[in-house]
Coordinates of C-alpha atoms in Angstrom, one line a residue:
M1 CA 44.1 134.0 105.6
I2 CA 41.2 131.6 105.0
I3 CA 42.0 131.5 101.3
K4 CA 45.6 130.7 102.0
F5 CA 44.7 128.0 104.4
K6 CA 42.4 126.4 101.9
F7 CA 45.1 126.7 99.2
N8 CA 47.6 125.0 101.5
N9 CA 45.2 122.2 102.2
I10 CA 44.5 121.7 98.5
F11 CA 48.3 121.6 97.8
S12 CA 48.8 119.0 100.6
I13 CA 45.9 116.9 99.5
T14 CA 47.3 116.9 95.9
V15 CA 50.7 115.8 97.1
L16 CA 49.2 112.9 99.2
L17 CA 47.0 111.9 96.2
F18 CA 50.1 111.8 94.0
L19 CA 52.1 109.7 96.5
S20 CA 49.2 107.3 97.0
A21 CA 48.9 106.9 93.2
L22 CA 52.6 106.4 92.9
T23 CA 52.8 103.6 95.5
M24 CA 49.7 101.9 94.0
L25 CA 50.6 102.4 90.4
K26 CA 51.5 98.8 89.8
Q27 CA 48.0 97.7 91.0
L28 CA 46.1 100.5 89.4
G29 CA 47.6 99.6 86.0
T30 CA 46.6 95.9 86.1
A31 CA 43.7 93.5 86.6
D32 CA 45.9 91.3 88.8
Y33 CA 45.3 90.9 92.6
F34 CA 48.4 91.2 94.7
N35 CA 48.8 89.0 97.8
F36 CA 51.2 86.4 99.1
I37 CA 48.5 84.4 100.8
T38 CA 46.9 82.3 98.1
E39 CA 43.8 81.4 100.1
D40 CA 43.1 85.0 101.0
A41 CA 43.5 86.1 97.3
F42 CA 40.9 83.5 96.2
T43 CA 38.6 84.1 99.2
F44 CA 38.2 87.9 99.0
T45 CA 38.1 88.3 95.3
R46 CA 35.4 85.7 95.0
W47 CA 33.4 87.1 97.9
A48 CA 33.6 90.5 96.1
W49 CA 32.4 88.9 92.8
Q50 CA 29.5 87.1 94.5
F51 CA 28.5 90.2 96.5
N52 CA 28.5 92.3 93.3
E53 CA 26.4 89.7 91.4
A54 CA 23.8 89.7 94.2
L55 CA 23.6 93.5 94.1
K56 CA 23.0 93.3 90.3
E57 CA 20.1 90.9 91.1
G58 CA 18.5 93.6 93.3
V59 CA 19.5 92.3 96.7
I60 CA 20.1 95.5 98.8
Y61 CA 22.2 93.8 101.5
P62 CA 23.6 90.5 100.2
R63 CA 24.2 88.1 103.1
W64 CA 24.2 84.7 101.3
M65 CA 27.1 83.7 99.1
P66 CA 25.7 81.0 96.8
F67 CA 29.0 79.4 95.5
N68 CA 30.7 78.8 98.8
F69 CA 31.2 75.2 100.0
W70 CA 30.9 73.7 96.5
G71 CA 27.6 75.4 95.7
Y72 CA 25.9 74.8 99.1
G73 CA 26.4 78.5 99.9
S74 CA 27.1 80.2 103.2
P75 CA 25.8 83.1 105.3
T76 CA 29.1 84.8 104.9
F77 CA 27.9 88.4 105.3
I78 CA 26.1 87.7 108.5
L79 CA 29.5 87.0 109.9
Y80 CA 31.7 89.4 107.8
P81 CA 31.2 93.2 107.5
P82 CA 30.0 94.4 104.1
L83 CA 31.3 98.0 103.6
A84 CA 34.5 97.2 101.7
F85 CA 32.5 95.1 99.3
Y86 CA 29.9 97.8 98.7
L87 CA 32.8 100.1 97.7
V88 CA 34.1 97.4 95.3
A89 CA 30.7 97.0 93.8
F90 CA 30.5 100.8 93.2
F91 CA 33.8 101.0 91.4
N92 CA 33.0 97.8 89.5
I93 CA 30.4 99.9 87.7
F94 CA 33.2 101.9 86.0
T95 CA 35.8 99.1 85.6
D96 CA 33.6 96.0 84.9
S97 CA 36.3 94.1 86.7
T98 CA 36.1 93.0 90.3
I99 CA 39.8 92.9 90.9
Q100 CA 40.4 96.3 89.3
A101 CA 37.7 97.7 91.5
M102 CA 39.3 96.1 94.6
N103 CA 42.7 97.7 93.6
I104 CA 41.0 101.1 93.3
V105 CA 39.4 100.7 96.8
K106 CA 42.8 99.9 98.3
F107 CA 44.3 103.0 96.6
I108 CA 41.4 105.2 98.0
S109 CA 41.8 103.8 101.5
L110 CA 45.5 104.5 101.5
F111 CA 44.8 108.1 100.4
L112 CA 42.0 108.6 102.9
G113 CA 44.2 107.1 105.6
A114 CA 46.9 109.6 104.8
M115 CA 44.3 112.4 104.8
G116 CA 43.1 111.4 108.2
I117 CA 46.7 111.5 109.6
F118 CA 47.2 114.9 107.9
F119 CA 44.3 116.5 109.6
L120 CA 44.9 114.7 113.0
V121 CA 48.5 116.0 113.1
R122 CA 47.4 119.4 111.8
E123 CA 45.5 119.8 115.1
F124 CA 48.9 120.0 116.9
Y125 CA 51.5 120.9 114.4
S126 CA 52.1 123.1 111.3
Q127 CA 50.9 122.3 107.7
K128 CA 54.4 121.3 106.8
V129 CA 54.8 118.8 109.6
A130 CA 51.3 117.3 108.9
L131 CA 52.2 116.8 105.3
L132 CA 55.5 115.1 106.1
T133 CA 53.8 112.8 108.6
A134 CA 51.0 111.9 106.2
S135 CA 53.6 111.3 103.5
F136 CA 55.5 109.0 105.9
Y137 CA 52.2 107.1 106.4
I138 CA 51.9 106.4 102.7
L139 CA 55.5 105.4 102.3
L140 CA 55.7 103.4 105.6
P141 CA 57.0 100.0 104.4
Y142 CA 54.6 98.1 106.7
N143 CA 51.6 99.7 105.0
I144 CA 53.0 98.8 101.5
Y145 CA 53.8 95.3 102.8
Q146 CA 50.1 94.9 103.8
I147 CA 48.8 96.3 100.5
Y148 CA 51.1 94.3 98.2
Y149 CA 52.0 91.3 100.2
A150 CA 50.3 89.9 103.3
G151 CA 47.3 92.0 104.2
T152 CA 43.7 90.8 104.0
F153 CA 41.5 93.0 101.8
A154 CA 39.0 94.4 104.3
S155 CA 41.6 94.8 107.0
I156 CA 43.7 97.0 104.8
I157 CA 40.7 99.2 104.0
S158 CA 39.8 99.6 107.6
F159 CA 43.0 101.5 108.4
M160 CA 41.5 104.6 107.0
W161 CA 39.1 104.9 109.9
F162 CA 41.7 105.1 112.7
S163 CA 42.7 108.7 112.4
P164 CA 39.2 110.3 111.9
I165 CA 37.9 108.7 115.1
L166 CA 40.7 110.2 117.2
L167 CA 40.6 113.5 115.2
F168 CA 36.9 114.1 116.0
I169 CA 37.4 113.2 119.7
C170 CA 40.2 115.8 119.8
K171 CA 38.0 118.4 118.1
Y172 CA 35.3 117.7 120.7
L173 CA 37.8 118.1 123.6
K174 CA 38.9 121.5 122.1
S175 CA 35.5 122.9 121.3
S176 CA 32.9 120.9 123.4
Q177 CA 30.7 120.7 120.3
H178 CA 28.8 117.4 120.6
I179 CA 28.5 117.1 116.9
Y180 CA 32.1 115.9 116.8
V181 CA 31.3 113.0 119.1
I182 CA 28.6 112.0 116.7
Y183 CA 31.1 112.2 113.8
A184 CA 33.5 110.0 115.8
G185 CA 30.7 107.5 116.3
V186 CA 29.9 107.5 112.6
C187 CA 33.6 106.7 111.8
Y188 CA 33.6 104.0 114.5
G189 CA 30.5 102.5 112.8
G190 CA 32.4 102.6 109.5
L191 CA 35.2 100.8 111.1
I192 CA 32.8 98.1 112.4
L193 CA 31.3 97.8 109.0
T194 CA 34.7 97.4 107.4
H195 CA 36.6 95.0 109.6
L196 CA 35.3 93.7 112.9
I197 CA 38.5 92.4 114.4
N198 CA 40.4 95.7 113.7
A199 CA 37.4 97.5 115.2
Y200 CA 37.5 95.3 118.3
M201 CA 41.2 96.0 118.7
F202 CA 40.9 99.8 118.1
T203 CA 38.1 99.9 120.7
F204 CA 40.8 99.4 123.3
I205 CA 42.7 102.3 121.9
I206 CA 39.6 104.6 121.9
A207 CA 38.7 103.6 125.5
A208 CA 42.3 104.2 126.6
F209 CA 42.4 107.6 124.8
V210 CA 39.2 108.8 126.3
I211 CA 40.2 107.8 129.8
Y212 CA 43.7 109.2 129.4
M213 CA 42.5 112.6 128.1
S214 CA 39.8 112.9 130.8
I215 CA 42.6 112.4 133.4
V216 CA 44.9 114.9 131.7
N217 CA 42.2 117.5 131.3
K218 CA 40.9 116.7 134.8
N219 CA 37.3 116.5 133.5
L220 CA 35.6 113.2 134.3
K221 CA 32.6 114.2 132.2
D222 CA 34.7 113.5 129.2
L223 CA 34.5 109.8 130.0
L224 CA 30.9 109.9 128.6
I225 CA 32.5 110.4 125.1
G226 CA 33.3 106.7 124.9
P227 CA 29.8 105.2 125.6
F228 CA 28.0 107.9 123.5
M229 CA 30.4 107.4 120.6
A230 CA 30.2 103.6 120.8
L231 CA 26.4 103.7 120.9
T232 CA 26.4 106.0 117.8
G233 CA 28.7 103.5 116.0
V234 CA 26.6 100.5 116.9
I235 CA 23.3 102.0 115.7
V236 CA 25.0 103.2 112.5
S237 CA 26.3 99.7 111.9
A238 CA 23.2 98.0 113.4
A239 CA 22.2 96.4 110.0
Y240 CA 25.4 94.2 110.4
I241 CA 26.3 94.1 114.0
L242 CA 23.0 93.3 115.6
P243 CA 22.2 90.2 113.4
L244 CA 25.8 89.0 114.1
V245 CA 25.3 89.3 117.9
Y246 CA 21.9 87.7 117.8
E247 CA 22.6 85.0 115.2
K248 CA 26.3 84.1 115.8
Q249 CA 25.2 80.9 117.4
L250 CA 23.9 79.8 114.0
V251 CA 27.4 79.7 112.4
N252 CA 30.5 77.8 113.3
L253 CA 32.2 80.8 114.9
K254 CA 34.5 78.6 116.9
G255 CA 36.0 77.4 113.6
F256 CA 37.9 80.7 113.7
I257 CA 40.0 79.5 116.6
T258 CA 41.7 76.2 117.6
Y259 CA 39.0 74.2 119.3
G260 CA 36.7 74.8 116.3
G261 CA 39.3 74.0 113.7
G262 CA 41.1 77.4 113.3
F263 CA 44.4 78.7 114.5
S264 CA 45.3 79.6 118.1
F265 CA 47.0 82.7 119.2
V266 CA 49.4 80.7 121.4
N267 CA 51.2 79.5 118.2
F268 CA 51.8 82.9 116.7
F269 CA 53.7 84.9 119.4
I270 CA 57.0 86.4 118.5
F271 CA 59.7 84.0 120.0
P272 CA 59.4 81.1 120.2
G273 CA 56.4 80.8 117.9
L274 CA 58.3 79.5 114.9
A275 CA 59.8 76.6 116.8
N276 CA 56.4 75.4 117.8
L277 CA 55.1 75.4 114.3
Q278 CA 57.9 73.4 112.5
N279 CA 55.7 70.4 112.3
Y280 CA 52.3 72.2 112.4
L281 CA 52.3 74.4 109.3
P282 CA 53.6 73.9 105.8
P283 CA 56.7 75.8 104.8
D284 CA 54.7 78.2 102.6
N285 CA 52.3 79.2 105.3
F286 CA 52.3 82.9 105.7
W287 CA 53.5 82.8 109.3
R288 CA 56.5 80.6 108.6
A289 CA 57.3 82.3 105.3
N290 CA 57.1 85.8 106.8
Y291 CA 58.3 85.2 110.3
G292 CA 61.6 87.1 109.6
T293 CA 59.6 90.0 108.3
F294 CA 57.5 90.2 111.5
I295 CA 60.6 90.1 113.6
F296 CA 62.1 92.9 111.6
Y297 CA 59.0 95.1 112.1
V298 CA 58.9 94.5 115.8
F299 CA 62.5 95.8 116.1
F300 CA 62.0 98.5 113.4
F301 CA 58.9 99.9 115.2
G302 CA 60.6 99.6 118.6
I303 CA 63.6 101.7 117.4
L304 CA 61.4 104.3 115.7
T305 CA 59.2 104.6 118.7
S306 CA 62.2 105.4 120.9
I307 CA 63.7 107.8 118.4
F308 CA 60.5 109.7 117.6
F309 CA 59.5 110.0 121.3
M310 CA 63.0 111.4 122.2
H311 CA 62.4 114.1 119.5
S312 CA 59.0 115.0 121.1
I313 CA 60.9 115.6 124.4
K314 CA 63.4 117.8 122.6
S315 CA 60.6 119.7 120.9
I316 CA 58.8 120.3 124.2
R317 CA 62.0 121.7 125.7
I318 CA 62.5 124.2 122.9
N319 CA 58.9 125.0 122.1
H320 CA 56.2 124.7 124.8
M321 CA 53.7 122.3 123.1
P322 CA 51.8 120.6 125.9
A323 CA 48.9 119.4 123.7
A324 CA 51.3 117.7 121.3
Y325 CA 53.4 116.2 124.0
T326 CA 50.2 114.8 125.7
M327 CA 49.4 113.0 122.4
H328 CA 52.9 111.7 122.0
K329 CA 52.9 110.2 125.5
F330 CA 49.6 108.4 124.7
F331 CA 51.0 107.0 121.4
L332 CA 54.2 105.9 123.2
G333 CA 52.0 103.9 125.6
T334 CA 50.0 102.6 122.7
S335 CA 53.1 101.4 120.9
I336 CA 54.6 99.8 124.0
C337 CA 51.4 98.0 125.0
S338 CA 50.8 96.7 121.5
I339 CA 54.4 95.4 121.3
F340 CA 53.7 93.6 124.6
F341 CA 50.8 91.8 123.0
L342 CA 53.1 90.3 120.4
F343 CA 54.9 88.2 123.0
G344 CA 53.9 85.1 125.0
I345 CA 54.2 87.0 128.3
S346 CA 50.8 88.5 127.4
S347 CA 49.1 85.2 127.0
F348 CA 47.0 85.6 130.2
I349 CA 45.4 88.7 128.6
W350 CA 44.6 86.8 125.5
E351 CA 43.1 83.9 127.5
Y352 CA 40.9 85.8 129.9
T353 CA 39.9 89.0 128.1
P354 CA 36.5 88.4 126.3
F355 CA 36.9 87.7 122.6
F356 CA 40.6 88.6 122.6
K357 CA 41.5 85.1 121.3
Y358 CA 39.4 85.8 118.2
I359 CA 42.1 88.3 117.2
Q360 CA 43.8 85.0 116.3
Y361 CA 47.2 86.4 115.3
P362 CA 49.1 88.6 117.7
I363 CA 50.9 90.2 114.8
R364 CA 47.6 92.0 114.0
W365 CA 48.8 94.4 116.7
L366 CA 51.4 95.6 114.3
H367 CA 48.6 97.5 112.6
I368 CA 48.1 99.6 115.8
I369 CA 51.9 99.9 116.3
A370 CA 52.3 101.3 112.8
F371 CA 49.5 103.8 113.4
A372 CA 51.2 105.0 116.7
V373 CA 54.6 105.2 115.1
V374 CA 53.3 107.4 112.3
F375 CA 51.9 109.9 114.7
L376 CA 55.0 109.8 116.8
S377 CA 57.0 110.7 113.7
S378 CA 55.4 114.1 113.6
A379 CA 57.7 115.1 116.6
A380 CA 60.8 114.3 114.5
F381 CA 59.5 116.2 111.5
H382 CA 58.7 119.2 113.7
Y383 CA 62.2 119.1 115.3
Y384 CA 64.1 118.7 112.0
G385 CA 61.7 120.6 109.7
V386 CA 60.8 123.5 112.0
I387 CA 63.2 123.9 115.0
K388 CA 66.3 122.7 113.2
T389 CA 66.4 123.7 109.5
G390 CA 70.0 123.1 108.5
K391 CA 71.4 120.5 106.1
K392 CA 71.8 117.9 108.8
S393 CA 68.1 118.2 109.6
H394 CA 67.1 117.7 106.0
L395 CA 69.5 114.8 105.9
F396 CA 67.6 112.9 108.6
I397 CA 64.3 113.3 106.8
A398 CA 65.9 112.3 103.5
V399 CA 67.5 109.2 104.9
L400 CA 64.2 108.1 106.6
F401 CA 62.2 108.5 103.4
L402 CA 64.9 106.9 101.2
L403 CA 64.9 103.9 103.6
C404 CA 61.1 103.6 103.3
F405 CA 61.3 104.0 99.5
Y406 CA 63.9 101.3 99.3
L407 CA 61.8 98.8 101.3
D408 CA 58.7 99.8 99.4
C409 CA 60.3 99.0 96.0
R410 CA 61.4 95.6 97.3
Y411 CA 57.9 94.7 98.3
I412 CA 56.3 96.1 95.1
N413 CA 58.8 94.3 92.8
S414 CA 58.6 91.0 94.6
A415 CA 54.9 90.9 95.3
S416 CA 52.9 87.9 94.0
A417 CA 50.1 88.6 91.6
F418 CA 47.1 86.5 90.7
A419 CA 45.5 87.0 87.3
E420 CA 41.8 87.7 87.2
Q421 CA 41.2 84.6 85.0
E422 CA 42.9 82.4 87.5
L423 CA 40.9 83.7 90.5
M424 CA 37.6 83.7 88.7
S425 CA 37.9 80.4 86.9
D426 CA 35.5 78.4 89.0
K427 CA 33.6 81.3 90.6
A428 CA 34.1 81.0 94.3
V429 CA 34.4 77.6 96.0
N430 CA 35.3 79.0 99.4
V431 CA 35.5 76.7 102.4
A432 CA 36.3 79.0 105.5
A433 CA 35.1 76.8 108.3
E434 CA 33.7 79.7 110.4
H435 CA 31.2 80.4 107.7
L436 CA 29.7 76.9 107.9
P437 CA 26.3 76.7 109.5
I438 CA 26.6 75.3 113.0
G439 CA 26.4 71.5 113.5
L440 CA 27.8 70.6 110.1
D441 CA 31.0 68.7 109.4
I442 CA 32.9 70.0 106.4
N443 CA 34.4 66.5 105.8
K444 CA 30.9 65.0 105.2
I445 CA 29.7 67.6 102.7
D446 CA 29.6 66.4 99.1
S447 CA 32.2 68.4 97.1
S448 CA 31.2 67.0 93.6
D449 CA 30.3 69.2 90.7
E450 CA 27.4 71.4 91.8
N451 CA 26.4 72.3 88.3
T452 CA 24.9 68.8 87.7
K453 CA 23.3 68.3 91.2
K454 CA 21.7 71.6 92.2
I455 CA 18.4 69.8 92.6
A456 CA 17.6 66.1 92.7
I457 CA 14.6 63.9 93.4
I458 CA 15.6 61.4 96.1
H459 CA 12.2 59.8 96.8
G460 CA 9.3 59.3 94.5
K461 CA 9.0 59.8 90.7
G462 CA 8.8 63.0 88.7
T463 CA 10.8 65.6 87.0
A464 CA 12.3 68.9 88.3
E465 CA 13.6 71.7 86.2
I466 CA 15.5 74.9 87.3
V467 CA 13.9 78.1 86.0
E468 CA 15.9 80.5 88.1
W469 CA 19.0 80.1 90.3
W470 CA 20.0 83.4 91.8
S471 CA 21.9 84.4 94.9
E472 CA 18.9 84.6 97.2
K473 CA 16.1 83.3 95.0
R474 CA 15.5 80.0 93.2
K475 CA 12.6 78.8 91.1
F476 CA 11.8 75.3 89.9
T477 CA 9.0 73.6 87.9
I478 CA 8.0 70.2 89.3
K479 CA 6.0 67.5 87.7
A480 CA 5.3 64.8 90.3
G481 CA 3.6 61.6 89.3
E482 CA 3.4 60.8 93.0
A483 CA 4.5 62.5 96.2
L484 CA 8.2 63.1 96.2
T485 CA 11.1 64.6 98.1
L486 CA 13.2 67.3 96.4
R487 CA 16.8 67.7 97.5
I488 CA 18.3 71.2 97.0
R489 CA 22.0 71.8 97.1
T490 CA 21.8 74.7 99.5
F491 CA 22.3 74.7 103.2
N492 CA 19.1 75.0 105.2
F493 CA 19.8 78.2 107.2
P494 CA 17.4 80.5 109.0
G495 CA 16.0 83.0 106.5
W496 CA 15.4 80.5 103.7
K497 CA 11.7 79.9 103.0
A498 CA 10.1 77.6 100.4
Y499 CA 6.8 78.2 98.6
I500 CA 4.8 75.7 96.6
N501 CA 2.4 77.5 94.3
E502 CA 2.9 80.6 96.5
T503 CA 2.0 78.7 99.7
E504 CA 4.8 78.5 102.3
T505 CA 5.9 74.9 103.0
A506 CA 8.3 73.4 105.5
I507 CA 12.0 72.8 104.7
K508 CA 13.7 69.9 106.3
T509 CA 17.5 69.4 106.7
E510 CA 19.4 66.4 105.3
K511 CA 21.6 64.8 107.9
D512 CA 25.3 65.5 107.6
T513 CA 25.2 67.6 104.5
G514 CA 22.7 70.2 105.8
A515 CA 21.0 70.3 102.3
M516 CA 17.4 71.4 102.0
L517 CA 14.7 68.7 101.7
I518 CA 11.2 69.7 100.5
N519 CA 8.2 67.3 100.3
I520 CA 6.3 67.9 97.1
P521 CA 2.7 66.6 96.6
R522 CA 1.5 64.9 93.5
G523 CA 0.8 67.2 90.5
D524 CA 2.4 70.1 88.6
H525 CA 3.9 72.8 90.8
I526 CA 6.1 75.9 90.9
V527 CA 8.5 75.9 93.8
R528 CA 10.2 79.1 94.9
L529 CA 13.0 79.5 97.4
K530 CA 13.7 82.9 99.0
F531 CA 16.4 84.0 101.4
E532 CA 14.4 86.5 103.5
D533 CA 15.3 88.7 106.4
T534 CA 14.7 87.3 109.8
P535 CA 13.1 89.8 112.2
I536 CA 16.4 90.9 113.7
R537 CA 17.9 91.4 110.2
H538 CA 14.8 93.4 109.1
Y539 CA 14.6 95.7 112.1
S540 CA 18.4 96.2 112.3
K541 CA 18.3 97.7 108.8
I542 CA 15.6 100.1 109.9
V543 CA 17.7 101.1 112.9
S544 CA 20.6 101.9 110.7
M545 CA 18.6 103.8 108.2
I546 CA 16.9 105.9 110.9
A547 CA 20.3 106.5 112.6
I548 CA 22.0 107.6 109.3
L549 CA 19.1 109.9 108.3
G550 CA 19.0 111.4 111.8
I551 CA 22.7 112.1 111.8
V552 CA 22.6 113.7 108.4
L553 CA 19.7 116.0 109.6
I554 CA 21.7 116.9 112.7
A555 CA 24.8 117.7 110.7
I556 CA 22.8 119.9 108.3
K557 CA 21.1 121.7 111.2
T558 CA 24.5 122.2 113.0
E559 CA 26.1 123.6 109.8
F560 CA 23.1 125.9 109.2
L561 CA 23.2 127.3 112.7
K562 CA 27.0 127.8 112.4
R563 CA 26.6 129.9 109.3
K564 CA 23.6 131.8 110.7

């Protein structure tokens, strides 16, 4: 029986791998990057390139992107999670192409997301139903639309964490083995390290799921799952999340929303959002250009939610499946609430819930709706694939998959592609306002050619020559006939330290531009700049390393005791 179960799993995994490769074939066979949003295509590919270059230089956790803001750099990976870019760097070893590595990571995340759905559904249904549901996840047009058309890179990758988190919570509720709560926490930490906004949104789903299941099971002790899992996730992701919490006041985080220069959620609700933006956004902006697609998916998911839930009711009447029905009721509520967040009637929640406005675009909730709809589809596959097995039943499944395949082909064939040479031509001049150090005005920063003005003597006489100019280290030789002031085309941000002949010296900040200014005494000197960890960055790394080591040891011990 065990051998058969393992063989069935291997067969199902092989099918999912084949379907994932089939949908990603166009990207796996090219060095082009697929995305409709030009700014995102340039931003994420160049971040990935800079991140990889810093790793090659020996920086274990790159936080400073040296080419952003016309060569002034930015503390991008203090604000942005790093895990997706570590994965890109790993596959870059084998491809020697940043974009090909990014495409491979997208393929793997699609496959792992399907695997997660498969094992989650397998907790409640047969192998056949789980395989059909996971296949539906891969072919779901919304997911292909994200991968080929409108999704941001790290956001797409983060979808793979949704299912494992709920899967391990379900396993704990069945077995009361605490190791599963730890595993759920590790996956939650992975979600935080991949995409913070999606992690924030999914936190509401996790909290609602834990509360809902504790009520259904009439066991209030299960409420402790949430805090314990969240704590595990935070300590696993501490290297990223703790510096962000502590140092967020050092970056222009409000640049992400309206009053800091970014977009406001109020302009992106479904109906009447488009009318409000006729004079606000250019015609090729992603919202105006894709507004019809978003409307389609609101209705598409609404219809599927209703159909699939009705099948869960039919299934429960024929086969007594209370556990599955409990899950379907939860995902029905998840889908309805997420659809509610797409409309202006929910604006009071966006305004008064802490950090909710940083979600920025209500349409991000389509990610959660898509996840809920996929799980709900398992009821239809159970009804038509197990309870009803005639030709009409097979016809329903065939029509559903053919509709998905048709829409997938449309997205794949019409997707915009950017050649690697085009994206990498000037190596990463990114100007996302939220990554700017606080207090600086982007309009006052010199955007001239950084290659000729990396360093300059602005007071006094002497010569300055660059010896090294790496991501987080710089070295200059200075010959000063008199005391002088050296201007360095790098933002003065906490963590940068300057050394003159190995003795630390003060760094001043140029007004308006934020560039570094260093006073150099008369004589010949070697000046070094290093971007070093602040105490919170240093100790948060230690917390993460200890947490990961501890969890590995606990997992090994648990497995050993099981076998013994």
